[in-house]
Every structure is written in structure tokens, then in C-alpha cells.
Coordinates of N, CA and C in Angstrom, one line a residue:
M1 N 7.1 -20.7 12.8 CA 7.3 -19.3 13.0 C 7.5 -18.9 14.4
K2 N 8.5 -18.1 14.7 CA 8.8 -17.8 16.1 C 8.0 -16.7 16.7
K3 N 7.9 -16.6 18.0 CA 7.2 -15.6 18.6 C 8.0 -14.3 18.8
Y4 N 7.5 -13.2 18.5 CA 8.2 -11.9 18.8 C 7.6 -11.3 20.0
S5 N 8.3 -10.4 20.6 CA 7.8 -9.7 21.8 C 7.9 -8.2 21.7
V6 N 8.7 -7.7 20.8 CA 8.9 -6.2 20.6 C 8.7 -5.9 19.1
V7 N 7.7 -5.0 18.8 CA 7.4 -4.7 17.4 C 7.8 -3.2 17.2
L8 N 8.7 -3.0 16.2 CA 9.1 -1.7 15.9 C 8.3 -1.3 14.6
F9 N 7.7 -0.1 14.7 CA 7.0 0.5 13.5 C 7.7 1.7 13.0
D10 N 7.8 1.7 11.7 CA 8.1 2.9 11.0 C 6.9 3.8 11.1
L11 N 7.0 5.1 10.9 CA 5.9 6.0 11.1 C 5.3 6.4 9.7
D12 N 6.0 7.2 8.9 CA 5.5 7.6 7.6 C 5.4 6.4 6.6
G13 N 4.2 6.3 6.1 CA 3.9 5.2 5.2 C 3.6 3.8 5.8
T14 N 3.6 3.8 7.1 CA 3.4 2.5 7.8 C 2.2 2.7 8.9
I15 N 2.4 3.7 9.7 CA 1.3 4.1 10.7 C 0.4 5.1 10.0
S16 N 0.9 6.1 9.3 CA 0.1 7.1 8.7 C 0.6 7.5 7.3
D17 N -0.3 8.1 6.6 CA 0.0 8.5 5.2 C 0.2 10.1 5.3
P18 N 1.5 10.4 5.2 CA 1.9 11.9 5.4 C 2.1 12.6 4.1
K19 N 1.6 12.0 3.0 CA 2.0 12.6 1.7 C 1.8 14.1 1.5
I20 N 0.6 14.6 1.9 CA 0.3 16.0 1.6 C 1.3 16.9 2.4
G21 N 1.4 16.6 3.7 CA 2.2 17.4 4.6 C 3.7 17.4 4.2
I22 N 4.2 16.2 3.9 CA 5.7 16.1 3.5 C 5.9 16.8 2.2
T23 N 5.1 16.4 1.2 CA 5.4 16.9 -0.2 C 5.2 18.4 -0.3
K24 N 4.2 18.9 0.4 CA 4.0 20.4 0.3 C 5.1 21.1 1.0
S25 N 5.6 20.5 2.1 CA 6.7 21.1 2.9 C 8.0 21.1 2.1
V26 N 8.2 20.0 1.3 CA 9.4 19.9 0.4 C 9.2 20.9 -0.7
Q27 N 8.0 21.0 -1.3 CA 7.8 22.0 -2.3 C 8.0 23.4 -1.9
Y28 N 7.6 23.7 -0.6 CA 7.9 25.0 -0.1 C 9.4 25.3 0.1
A29 N 10.1 24.3 0.6 CA 11.6 24.4 0.8 C 12.3 24.6 -0.6
L30 N 11.9 23.8 -1.5 CA 12.5 23.9 -2.9 C 12.2 25.3 -3.5
G31 N 11.0 25.8 -3.3 CA 10.7 27.2 -3.8 C 11.6 28.2 -3.2
K32 N 11.8 28.1 -1.9 CA 12.7 29.0 -1.2 C 14.1 28.9 -1.7
M33 N 14.5 27.8 -2.2 CA 15.8 27.5 -2.8 C 15.9 27.9 -4.3
G34 N 14.7 28.4 -4.8 CA 14.7 28.7 -6.2 C 14.4 27.6 -7.2
I35 N 13.9 26.5 -6.7 CA 13.5 25.3 -7.5 C 12.0 25.2 -7.5
V36 N 11.4 25.2 -8.7 CA 10.0 25.0 -8.8 C 9.6 23.6 -9.1
E37 N 8.7 23.0 -8.3 CA 8.2 21.7 -8.6 C 6.7 21.7 -8.3
E38 N 5.9 21.7 -9.4 CA 4.5 21.8 -9.3 C 3.8 20.5 -8.9
D39 N 4.4 19.3 -9.3 CA 3.8 18.0 -9.2 C 4.2 17.4 -7.9
L40 N 3.3 17.3 -6.9 CA 3.6 16.7 -5.6 C 3.9 15.3 -5.7
D41 N 3.4 14.6 -6.7 CA 3.7 13.1 -6.9 C 5.1 12.9 -7.1
Q42 N 5.8 13.9 -7.7 CA 7.2 13.8 -8.0 C 8.1 13.8 -6.7
L43 N 7.4 14.3 -5.6 CA 8.1 14.5 -4.3 C 7.9 13.3 -3.4
E44 N 7.1 12.3 -3.8 CA 6.8 11.2 -2.9 C 8.1 10.5 -2.5
T45 N 9.2 10.6 -3.3 CA 10.4 9.9 -2.9 C 11.0 10.4 -1.6
F46 N 10.5 11.6 -1.2 CA 11.0 12.2 0.1 C 10.4 11.5 1.3
I47 N 9.4 10.6 1.1 CA 8.7 10.0 2.2 C 9.5 8.7 2.5
G48 N 10.1 8.7 3.6 CA 10.9 7.5 4.1 C 12.3 7.8 4.4
P49 N 13.2 8.2 3.5 CA 14.6 8.4 3.8 C 14.8 9.7 4.5
P50 N 15.9 9.9 5.2 CA 16.2 11.2 5.8 C 16.2 12.3 4.8
L51 N 15.8 13.5 5.2 CA 15.6 14.6 4.3 C 17.0 14.9 3.6
Q52 N 18.1 14.9 4.4 CA 19.4 15.3 3.8 C 19.8 14.3 2.7
V53 N 19.4 13.0 2.8 CA 19.7 12.1 1.8 C 18.9 12.4 0.5
S54 N 17.6 12.8 0.6 CA 16.8 13.1 -0.6 C 17.2 14.4 -1.2
F55 N 17.5 15.4 -0.4 CA 17.9 16.7 -1.0 C 19.2 16.5 -1.8
R56 N 20.1 15.7 -1.2 CA 21.4 15.4 -1.9 C 21.3 14.6 -3.1
E57 N 20.6 13.5 -3.0 CA 20.5 12.5 -4.1 C 19.6 13.0 -5.3
I58 N 18.5 13.7 -5.0 CA 17.6 14.1 -6.0 C 17.9 15.5 -6.6
Y59 N 18.4 16.4 -5.7 CA 18.6 17.7 -6.2 C 20.1 18.1 -6.2
G60 N 21.0 17.2 -5.8 CA 22.4 17.5 -5.9 C 22.9 18.6 -4.9
M61 N 22.2 18.8 -3.8 CA 22.6 19.9 -2.9 C 23.8 19.5 -2.1
D62 N 24.6 20.5 -1.8 CA 25.7 20.3 -0.9 C 25.3 20.5 0.6
D63 N 26.2 20.3 1.5 CA 25.9 20.4 2.9 C 25.2 21.7 3.3
V64 N 25.8 22.8 2.9 CA 25.2 24.1 3.2 C 23.8 24.3 2.7
Q65 N 23.6 23.9 1.5 CA 22.3 24.0 0.8 C 21.3 23.1 1.5
I66 N 21.7 21.9 1.9 CA 20.8 20.9 2.6 C 20.4 21.5 3.9
E67 N 21.3 22.1 4.6 CA 20.9 22.7 5.9 C 19.9 23.8 5.8
R68 N 20.0 24.6 4.8 CA 19.0 25.7 4.5 C 17.7 25.1 4.1
A69 N 17.8 24.0 3.2 CA 16.5 23.4 2.7 C 15.7 22.8 3.8
I70 N 16.4 22.1 4.7 CA 15.8 21.5 5.9 C 15.1 22.5 6.8
A71 N 15.8 23.6 7.0 CA 15.3 24.7 7.8 C 14.0 25.3 7.2
Y72 N 14.0 25.5 5.9 CA 12.8 25.9 5.2 C 11.7 24.9 5.3
Y73 N 12.0 23.6 5.1 CA 11.1 22.5 5.2 C 10.4 22.6 6.6
R74 N 11.2 22.8 7.6 CA 10.6 22.7 9.0 C 9.7 23.9 9.2
E75 N 10.0 25.1 8.6 CA 9.2 26.2 8.7 C 7.7 25.9 8.5
R76 N 7.5 25.2 7.4 CA 6.1 24.8 7.0 C 5.6 23.6 7.7
F77 N 6.5 22.6 7.9 CA 6.1 21.3 8.5 C 5.6 21.5 9.9
I78 N 6.3 22.3 10.7 CA 6.0 22.5 12.1 C 4.6 23.2 12.2
K79 N 4.4 24.1 11.4 CA 3.2 24.9 11.5 C 2.0 24.2 10.9
T80 N 2.2 23.5 9.7 CA 1.0 23.0 9.0 C 1.2 21.5 8.6
G81 N 2.4 21.2 8.0 CA 2.6 19.9 7.4 C 2.4 18.7 8.3
M82 N 2.8 18.9 9.5 CA 2.7 17.8 10.4 C 1.3 17.2 10.6
Y83 N 0.3 18.1 10.4 CA -1.1 17.7 10.6 C -1.8 17.4 9.3
E84 N -1.1 17.6 8.2 CA -1.7 17.1 6.9 C -1.4 15.7 6.7
N85 N -2.0 14.9 7.4 CA -1.6 13.5 7.7 C -2.8 12.7 8.1
K86 N -2.9 11.4 7.8 CA -4.0 10.6 8.2 C -3.6 9.2 8.5
L87 N -4.2 8.6 9.5 CA -3.9 7.2 9.8 C -4.4 6.2 8.7
Y88 N -3.6 5.2 8.5 CA -4.1 4.1 7.7 C -5.2 3.4 8.4
Q89 N -6.2 2.9 7.6 CA -7.4 2.3 8.1 C -7.0 1.1 8.9
N90 N -7.6 0.9 10.1 CA -7.4 -0.2 11.0 C -6.1 -0.2 11.8
I91 N -5.3 0.9 11.7 CA -4.0 0.9 12.4 C -4.3 0.9 13.9
S92 N -5.3 1.7 14.4 CA -5.6 1.8 15.8 C -6.0 0.4 16.3
S93 N -6.8 -0.3 15.6 CA -7.2 -1.6 16.0 C -6.1 -2.6 16.1
L94 N -5.1 -2.5 15.1 CA -4.0 -3.3 15.2 C -3.1 -3.1 16.4
L95 N -2.9 -1.8 16.7 CA -2.0 -1.5 17.8 C -2.7 -1.9 19.1
E96 N -4.0 -1.8 19.2 CA -4.8 -2.2 20.4 C -4.6 -3.7 20.6
Y97 N -4.8 -4.4 19.4 CA -4.7 -5.9 19.5 C -3.3 -6.3 19.9
L98 N -2.2 -5.7 19.4 CA -0.9 -6.1 19.8 C -0.6 -5.8 21.2
Q99 N -1.0 -4.7 21.7 CA -0.8 -4.3 23.1 C -1.5 -5.3 24.0
K100 N -2.8 -5.6 23.7 CA -3.5 -6.5 24.5 C -2.9 -7.9 24.5
D101 N -2.3 -8.3 23.4 CA -1.6 -9.6 23.3 C -0.3 -9.6 24.0
G102 N 0.2 -8.5 24.6 CA 1.4 -8.5 25.4 C 2.6 -8.0 24.6
Y103 N 2.5 -7.5 23.4 CA 3.7 -7.0 22.7 C 4.0 -5.6 23.2
Q104 N 5.3 -5.4 23.3 CA 5.8 -4.0 23.5 C 6.0 -3.4 22.1
L105 N 5.6 -2.1 22.0 CA 5.6 -1.4 20.7 C 6.5 -0.2 20.8
A106 N 7.1 0.0 19.6 CA 8.0 1.2 19.5 C 7.9 1.8 18.2
I107 N 8.1 3.1 18.1 CA 8.2 3.8 16.8 C 9.7 3.9 16.5
A108 N 10.1 3.6 15.3 CA 11.5 3.8 14.8 C 11.4 4.5 13.5
T109 N 11.7 5.8 13.5 CA 11.6 6.6 12.3 C 12.8 7.5 12.1
S110 N 13.0 7.9 10.9 CA 14.1 8.8 10.6 C 13.6 10.3 10.8
K111 N 12.4 10.5 11.0 CA 11.8 11.8 11.4 C 12.4 12.2 12.8
P112 N 12.7 13.5 13.0 CA 13.1 13.9 14.4 C 12.1 13.4 15.4
T113 N 12.7 12.9 16.5 CA 11.9 12.4 17.6 C 10.8 13.3 18.1
V114 N 11.1 14.6 18.2 CA 10.2 15.6 18.7 C 9.0 15.7 17.8
F115 N 9.2 15.6 16.5 CA 8.0 15.6 15.5 C 7.2 14.3 15.6
A116 N 7.9 13.2 15.7 CA 7.2 11.9 15.7 C 6.4 11.9 17.0
E117 N 6.9 12.4 18.1 CA 6.1 12.4 19.3 C 4.8 13.2 19.2
Q118 N 5.0 14.4 18.5 CA 3.8 15.2 18.4 C 2.8 14.6 17.4
I119 N 3.2 13.9 16.4 CA 2.3 13.3 15.5 C 1.5 12.1 16.2
I120 N 2.3 11.3 16.9 CA 1.6 10.2 17.7 C 0.6 10.8 18.7
Q121 N 0.9 11.9 19.3 CA 0.0 12.5 20.2 C -1.2 13.1 19.5
Y122 N -1.0 13.7 18.3 CA -2.1 14.2 17.5 C -3.1 13.1 17.2
F123 N -2.6 11.9 16.9 CA -3.5 10.8 16.6 C -4.0 10.1 17.8
N124 N -3.6 10.5 19.0 CA -4.0 9.9 20.3 C -3.5 8.4 20.4
L125 N -2.3 8.2 19.9 CA -1.8 6.8 19.9 C -0.7 6.6 21.0
E126 N -0.3 7.7 21.7 CA 0.9 7.6 22.6 C 0.8 6.5 23.6
H127 N -0.4 6.1 24.0 CA -0.6 5.1 25.1 C -0.2 3.7 24.6
F128 N -0.1 3.5 23.3 CA 0.3 2.2 22.7 C 1.8 2.0 22.7
F129 N 2.6 3.0 22.8 CA 4.0 2.9 22.5 C 4.9 3.0 23.8
D130 N 5.8 2.1 23.9 CA 6.7 2.1 25.0 C 7.9 3.1 24.7
L131 N 8.1 3.3 23.5 CA 9.2 4.2 23.1 C 8.9 4.8 21.7
V132 N 9.2 6.1 21.5 CA 9.1 6.8 20.2 C 10.5 7.2 19.9
A133 N 11.2 6.6 18.9 CA 12.6 6.9 18.6 C 12.7 7.5 17.2
G134 N 13.4 8.5 17.1 CA 13.7 9.1 15.8 C 15.1 9.7 15.7
S135 N 15.3 10.6 14.8 CA 16.6 11.3 14.6 C 16.6 12.5 15.6
N136 N 17.8 13.1 15.7 CA 18.0 14.3 16.4 C 17.7 15.5 15.5
L137 N 17.4 16.7 16.0 CA 17.2 17.8 15.2 C 18.4 18.3 14.4
D138 N 19.6 17.9 14.9 CA 20.8 18.3 14.1 C 21.1 17.3 13.0
S139 N 20.1 16.4 12.7 CA 20.2 15.4 11.7 C 21.1 14.2 12.0
T140 N 21.6 14.1 13.3 CA 22.4 12.9 13.7 C 21.4 11.8 14.0
R141 N 21.8 10.6 14.0 CA 21.0 9.4 14.2 C 19.8 9.4 13.3
S142 N 20.0 9.8 12.0 CA 18.9 9.8 11.0 C 18.8 8.6 10.2
A143 N 19.9 7.8 10.0 CA 19.8 6.6 9.3 C 19.0 5.6 10.0
K144 N 18.2 4.8 9.3 CA 17.2 3.9 10.0 C 18.0 2.9 10.8
G145 N 19.1 2.4 10.4 CA 19.9 1.4 11.1 C 20.3 2.0 12.5
E146 N 20.6 3.3 12.5 CA 21.0 3.9 13.8 C 19.8 4.0 14.7
V147 N 18.7 4.4 14.2 CA 17.5 4.5 15.0 C 17.1 3.1 15.6
I148 N 17.2 2.1 14.8 CA 16.8 0.7 15.2 C 17.8 0.3 16.3
A149 N 19.1 0.6 16.1 CA 20.1 0.3 17.1 C 19.8 1.0 18.5
Y150 N 19.3 2.2 18.4 CA 18.9 2.9 19.6 C 17.7 2.2 20.3
V151 N 16.8 1.8 19.5 CA 15.6 1.0 20.1 C 16.1 -0.3 20.7
R152 N 17.0 -1.0 20.0 CA 17.5 -2.2 20.5 C 18.2 -2.0 21.9
E153 N 18.9 -0.9 22.0 CA 19.5 -0.6 23.3 C 18.5 -0.4 24.4
H154 N 17.4 0.2 24.1 CA 16.3 0.5 25.0 C 15.7 -0.8 25.5
F155 N 15.6 -1.8 24.6 CA 15.1 -3.1 25.0 C 16.2 -4.2 25.1
N156 N 17.3 -3.8 25.7 CA 18.5 -4.6 25.8 C 18.3 -5.9 26.5
E157 N 17.3 -6.0 27.3 CA 17.0 -7.2 28.1 C 16.2 -8.3 27.3
V158 N 15.8 -7.8 26.1 CA 15.0 -8.7 25.2 C 15.9 -9.4 24.2
N159 N 15.7 -10.7 24.0 CA 16.5 -11.4 23.0 C 16.3 -10.8 21.7
I160 N 17.4 -10.6 20.9 CA 17.4 -9.9 19.6 C 16.4 -10.6 18.7
N161 N 16.3 -12.0 18.8 CA 15.4 -12.7 17.9 C 13.9 -12.4 18.2
Q162 N 13.6 -11.7 19.3 CA 12.2 -11.4 19.6 C 11.8 -10.0 19.1
L163 N 12.7 -9.3 18.4 CA 12.4 -8.0 17.8 C 12.1 -8.1 16.4
I164 N 11.1 -7.3 15.9 CA 10.8 -7.3 14.5 C 10.4 -5.9 14.0
M165 N 10.9 -5.5 12.9 CA 10.7 -4.1 12.3 C 9.6 -4.2 11.2
I166 N 8.7 -3.2 11.3 CA 7.7 -3.1 10.2 C 7.9 -1.8 9.5
G167 N 8.0 -1.8 8.2 CA 8.1 -0.6 7.4 C 7.8 -0.7 6.0
D168 N 7.7 0.4 5.3 CA 7.2 0.4 3.9 C 8.3 0.7 2.9
R169 N 9.5 1.0 3.3 CA 10.6 1.3 2.4 C 11.8 0.5 2.7
K170 N 12.7 0.4 1.7 CA 13.9 -0.4 1.8 C 14.8 0.0 3.0
Y171 N 14.7 1.3 3.4 CA 15.5 1.7 4.5 C 15.2 1.0 5.8
D172 N 13.9 0.7 5.9 CA 13.4 0.0 7.1 C 14.0 -1.4 7.1
I173 N 14.0 -2.1 6.0 CA 14.4 -3.4 5.8 C 15.9 -3.5 6.0
V174 N 16.6 -2.7 5.3 CA 18.1 -2.7 5.4 C 18.5 -2.3 6.8
G175 N 17.8 -1.4 7.5 CA 18.2 -1.1 8.9 C 18.0 -2.3 9.8
A176 N 16.9 -3.0 9.5 CA 16.7 -4.2 10.3 C 17.8 -5.2 10.1
L177 N 18.1 -5.5 8.9 CA 19.2 -6.4 8.5 C 20.5 -6.0 9.2
E178 N 20.8 -4.7 9.2 CA 22.0 -4.2 9.9 C 22.0 -4.5 11.4
N179 N 20.8 -4.6 11.9 CA 20.7 -4.9 13.4 C 20.4 -6.3 13.7
Q180 N 20.4 -7.2 12.6 CA 20.2 -8.6 12.7 C 18.8 -8.9 13.3
I181 N 17.8 -8.2 12.9 CA 16.5 -8.5 13.4 C 15.6 -8.7 12.1
D182 N 14.5 -9.4 12.3 CA 13.6 -9.7 11.2 C 12.8 -8.5 10.8
S183 N 12.1 -8.5 9.7 CA 11.4 -7.4 9.2 C 10.1 -7.8 8.5
I184 N 9.1 -6.9 8.5 CA 7.9 -7.1 7.6 C 7.8 -5.9 6.7
G185 N 7.9 -6.1 5.5 CA 7.7 -5.0 4.5 C 6.2 -4.9 4.2
V186 N 5.7 -3.6 4.2 CA 4.2 -3.4 3.9 C 4.1 -2.7 2.6
T187 N 3.3 -3.2 1.7 CA 3.2 -2.6 0.4 C 2.1 -1.5 0.3
Y188 N 1.4 -1.3 1.4 CA 0.3 -0.2 1.3 C 0.9 1.2 1.5
G189 N 2.2 1.3 1.8 CA 2.8 2.6 1.9 C 3.4 3.1 0.6
Y190 N 4.7 3.5 0.7 CA 5.3 4.1 -0.5 C 6.5 3.3 -1.1
G191 N 6.7 2.1 -0.6 CA 7.7 1.2 -1.2 C 7.0 0.1 -2.0
S192 N 7.5 -0.2 -3.2 CA 6.9 -1.3 -4.0 C 7.3 -2.7 -3.5
L193 N 6.5 -3.6 -4.0 CA 6.8 -5.0 -3.7 C 8.3 -5.4 -4.2
E194 N 8.7 -4.8 -5.3 CA 10.0 -5.1 -5.8 C 11.1 -4.5 -4.9
E195 N 10.8 -3.3 -4.4 CA 11.8 -2.7 -3.5 C 12.0 -3.5 -2.2
L196 N 10.9 -3.9 -1.7 CA 10.9 -4.6 -0.4 C 11.5 -6.0 -0.6
T197 N 11.2 -6.6 -1.7 CA 11.8 -8.0 -2.0 C 13.3 -7.9 -2.2
E198 N 13.7 -6.9 -3.0 CA 15.1 -6.7 -3.2 C 15.9 -6.4 -2.0
A199 N 15.2 -5.7 -1.0 CA 15.9 -5.3 0.2 C 15.9 -6.5 1.2
Q200 N 15.3 -7.6 0.8 CA 15.3 -8.9 1.6 C 14.4 -8.8 2.9
A201 N 13.2 -8.2 2.8 CA 12.3 -8.3 3.9 C 12.0 -9.7 4.3
T202 N 12.0 -10.0 5.6 CA 11.7 -11.4 6.0 C 10.3 -11.8 5.6
Y203 N 9.4 -10.9 5.7 CA 8.0 -11.1 5.3 C 7.5 -9.9 4.6
I204 N 6.4 -10.1 3.8 CA 5.8 -9.0 3.1 C 4.3 -9.1 3.2
V205 N 3.6 -8.0 3.6 CA 2.1 -8.0 3.6 C 1.6 -6.9 2.8
N206 N 0.3 -7.0 2.5 CA -0.2 -5.9 1.6 C -1.2 -5.0 2.2
S207 N -1.6 -5.3 3.5 CA -2.5 -4.4 4.2 C -2.4 -4.5 5.7
V208 N -3.0 -3.6 6.4 CA -3.0 -3.6 7.8 C -3.7 -4.8 8.3
N209 N -4.8 -5.2 7.7 CA -5.5 -6.5 8.1 C -4.6 -7.7 7.9
E210 N -3.8 -7.7 6.9 CA -2.8 -8.8 6.7 C -1.8 -8.8 7.9
L211 N -1.4 -7.6 8.3 CA -0.5 -7.5 9.4 C -1.0 -8.2 10.7
Q212 N -2.3 -7.9 10.9 CA -2.9 -8.5 12.1 C -3.1 -10.0 12.0
K213 N -3.4 -10.5 10.8 CA -3.5 -11.9 10.5 C -2.1 -12.6 10.7
F214 N -1.0 -11.9 10.4 CA 0.3 -12.4 10.6 C 0.6 -12.6 12.0
F215 N 0.2 -11.7 12.9 CA 0.4 -11.9 14.3 C -0.5 -12.9 14.9
N216 N -1.7 -13.0 14.4 CA -2.7 -14.0 14.8 C -2.1 -15.4 14.7
R217 N -1.4 -15.6 13.6 CA -0.9 -16.9 13.3 C 0.3 -17.3 14.2
L218 N 0.8 -16.3 14.9 CA 1.9 -16.6 15.8 C 1.4 -17.1 17.2
N219 N 0.1 -17.0 17.4 CA -0.4 -17.4 18.7 C -0.8 -18.9 18.7

């Protein structure tokens, strides 16, 4: 097993559990669009992919409708939803361990960078990360592969084989493959074992503790 030096983390479903904030904000946006969805569990599919992808694929919205829906979503998310969020158990300990062991850490998320930065600060994790990278507010650079490419450019002096992406959805794994870097799929988030396996994750772990054990074995 080779040694890595830069670890990229997805945010939603990997660092923290954002279910309540995201699903309630989607529910709010849909209501504004005249769509009633009472069951928040039905909106879990919005956790992970870019919002415009989900609004298009799940509700068949066109570009104009998607723009309106995202604006409504942000009305609630900025005020309330961002903070209806909780860290996964032992995440802080894992980040501390990796930092002390000499790893450089980055966030690679499809969420807008400005929101990701605020969430990381809300949890007092900003001192662990060398870079927080996400999409732009105009929805450009929202595909996970594009975000990872941006992170790669930031660490352009590091050999590509020393980067690894950690995430809970197929988008994280596919984005890593597009950038020719290894990946770890985590099943404690919102992607299933089948999803991560089919996406060809290099490794799969079931808990934050297993993640730390994985890096322990590299030493």
C-alpha cells in the first residue's frame, strides 16, 4: 500500500451529516415552486450531487426553473439550513491525527465554496484544512471532477499518486477516477456499498474509525 500525502474530503455525508438542513431547504424550495413533498427521507438524494443535477433529474426542471429553485433553496439554507448539521463521530480526532502525521488536507465539495467555508468554521475545523474548494455561486465548477481538478492544481507540486479522495457518493469516486487519483468510499454517509463498489472506489470503509485504521496501516 502506497503512502499518500494529500487527503481530499467530501463535506456532506463524509465530514458532517447535513440531512435536516439540506432536505428542509429543498422542501422549502419545492414548496415555492408549487411542489409538495412531506417526506424528508425522499429528499436524501439531494445530498451529494450538485443541486441543478438533482432538480433536473428528479423533478424534470428546465434551466429557468432550476435557477429559481436554487435561489429559493439558498433563502432558507443561508439563514437556517447551513447550521442544521452535525459532525460525524470521531471526525475531529481523525483530522487531528492526519494533520499531526503530516498529511495536507483539503475539502472538495460540490457545495459553493463560500458555504463550505462557513460550515467548516461553524464546526471550528478550519485550522485542519490547507484548502476548502467547492463550486461557484453561479453553479460553475459544480461537478465533483471539476472541483477535484481545481484541488489538484493547488497541490500541483505533489505527485498525483500521493492524492486520495474520500467521499460517500458515486460522484466523489467518479470525480477521483476522472482525475486519475485513488479514492476511499465511506458507507456511513448517503451512498450504499453497491453504489460505491459500482463506481469503482479504490477502497471502501464503513466508519470513521475504519478510516483512521486505514491510514494507520500506511505508516
